[in-house]
């Protein structure tokens, strides 16, 4: 998928994050040091699935969880803020 734009998004204190715009839609990418926080995004992806199955809150779709060298990442559906 061709990335049209990437814009960093602030708000986290452990992870870095950004919005990726593509022809297939917008996504939220989180990444951090895999050695400092091993398995963090695998656990987060599982937690998001549990929350989604409750039907009580809007939860972003998990697109991809992975690791490259010393960075791990979580790619999520982009949800536009209501504010």
mmCIF file of C-alpha atoms in Angstrom:
data_model
loop_
_atom_site.group_PDB
_atom_site.id
_atom_site.type_symbol
_atom_site.label_atom_id
_atom_site.label_comp_id
_atom_site.label_asym_id
_atom_site.label_seq_id
_atom_site.Cartn_x
_atom_site.Cartn_y
_atom_site.Cartn_z
ATOM 1 C CA UNK A 1 0.000 0.000 0.000
ATOM 2 C CA UNK A 2 1.396 3.382 -0.970
ATOM 3 C CA UNK A 3 1.683 5.845 1.891
ATOM 4 C CA UNK A 4 0.434 9.286 0.861
ATOM 5 C CA UNK A 5 1.271 11.128 4.078
ATOM 6 C CA UNK A 6 2.527 10.465 7.572
ATOM 7 C CA UNK A 7 1.873 12.806 10.480
ATOM 8 C CA UNK A 8 3.137 12.266 14.007
ATOM 9 C CA UNK A 9 0.447 12.240 16.674
ATOM 10 C CA UNK A 10 1.200 13.248 20.245
ATOM 11 C CA UNK A 11 -0.364 12.071 23.450
ATOM 12 C CA UNK A 12 1.567 8.974 24.482
ATOM 13 C CA UNK A 13 4.376 8.758 26.991
ATOM 14 C CA UNK A 14 5.659 5.228 26.245
ATOM 15 C CA UNK A 15 4.897 4.834 22.547
ATOM 16 C CA UNK A 16 5.452 6.933 19.483
ATOM 17 C CA UNK A 17 2.478 7.337 17.185
ATOM 18 C CA UNK A 18 1.362 8.699 13.877
ATOM 19 C CA UNK A 19 -1.405 8.864 11.306
ATOM 20 C CA UNK A 20 -0.745 7.174 7.975
ATOM 21 C CA UNK A 21 -2.907 8.230 5.011
ATOM 22 C CA UNK A 22 -3.137 5.754 2.114
ATOM 23 C CA UNK A 23 -5.392 5.134 -0.874
ATOM 24 C CA UNK A 24 -6.948 2.309 1.210
ATOM 25 C CA UNK A 25 -7.787 4.628 4.105
ATOM 26 C CA UNK A 26 -6.200 6.117 7.201
ATOM 27 C CA UNK A 27 -4.418 4.176 9.918
ATOM 28 C CA UNK A 28 -2.850 4.792 13.309
ATOM 29 C CA UNK A 29 0.668 3.416 13.808
ATOM 30 C CA UNK A 30 2.168 2.967 17.276
ATOM 31 C CA UNK A 31 5.753 1.877 17.841
ATOM 32 C CA UNK A 32 8.265 1.490 20.641
ATOM 33 C CA UNK A 33 11.426 -0.303 21.758
ATOM 34 C CA UNK A 34 10.760 -4.052 21.670
ATOM 35 C CA UNK A 35 13.545 -4.797 24.144
ATOM 36 C CA UNK A 36 12.166 -2.392 26.775
ATOM 37 C CA UNK A 37 8.528 -3.433 26.321
ATOM 38 C CA UNK A 38 8.483 -7.015 24.989
ATOM 39 C CA UNK A 39 5.064 -8.263 23.905
ATOM 40 C CA UNK A 40 3.313 -4.987 24.721
ATOM 41 C CA UNK A 41 1.469 -4.656 21.416
ATOM 42 C CA UNK A 42 0.510 -8.334 21.238
ATOM 43 C CA UNK A 43 -1.135 -7.895 24.640
ATOM 44 C CA UNK A 44 -2.769 -4.627 23.565
ATOM 45 C CA UNK A 45 -4.168 -6.229 20.401
ATOM 46 C CA UNK A 46 -5.685 -9.059 22.479
ATOM 47 C CA UNK A 47 -7.151 -6.530 24.915
ATOM 48 C CA UNK A 48 -8.695 -4.532 22.080
ATOM 49 C CA UNK A 49 -10.347 -7.699 20.766
ATOM 50 C CA UNK A 50 -11.806 -8.438 24.214
ATOM 51 C CA UNK A 51 -13.161 -4.877 24.455
ATOM 52 C CA UNK A 52 -14.605 -5.098 20.946
ATOM 53 C CA UNK A 53 -16.557 -8.244 21.796
ATOM 54 C CA UNK A 54 -18.283 -6.490 24.696
ATOM 55 C CA UNK A 55 -19.947 -4.092 22.275
ATOM 56 C CA UNK A 56 -19.813 -1.362 24.912
ATOM 57 C CA UNK A 57 -17.298 1.011 23.303
ATOM 58 C CA UNK A 58 -16.012 1.792 19.813
ATOM 59 C CA UNK A 59 -12.688 -0.005 19.395
ATOM 60 C CA UNK A 60 -10.310 0.419 16.462
ATOM 61 C CA UNK A 61 -9.772 -2.606 14.251
ATOM 62 C CA UNK A 62 -6.329 -4.193 14.674
ATOM 63 C CA UNK A 63 -4.729 -4.319 11.229
ATOM 64 C CA UNK A 64 -1.246 -5.631 12.015
ATOM 65 C CA UNK A 65 1.066 -6.360 14.945
ATOM 66 C CA UNK A 66 4.741 -6.985 14.341
ATOM 67 C CA UNK A 67 8.389 -6.332 14.996
ATOM 68 C CA UNK A 68 11.297 -5.221 12.861
ATOM 69 C CA UNK A 69 14.757 -5.307 14.394
ATOM 70 C CA UNK A 70 14.435 -3.602 17.811
ATOM 71 C CA UNK A 71 11.102 -1.851 17.104
ATOM 72 C CA UNK A 72 7.668 -3.334 17.624
ATOM 73 C CA UNK A 73 4.553 -1.814 16.093
ATOM 74 C CA UNK A 74 0.784 -1.902 16.148
ATOM 75 C CA UNK A 75 -1.217 -0.721 13.136
ATOM 76 C CA UNK A 76 -4.826 0.212 13.854
ATOM 77 C CA UNK A 77 -7.823 1.579 12.037
ATOM 78 C CA UNK A 78 -7.869 5.375 12.310
ATOM 79 C CA UNK A 79 -10.859 6.668 14.241
ATOM 80 C CA UNK A 80 -11.559 10.362 13.779
ATOM 81 C CA UNK A 81 -12.124 12.252 17.013
ATOM 82 C CA UNK A 82 -15.556 13.714 17.620
ATOM 83 C CA UNK A 83 -14.001 16.913 19.017
#
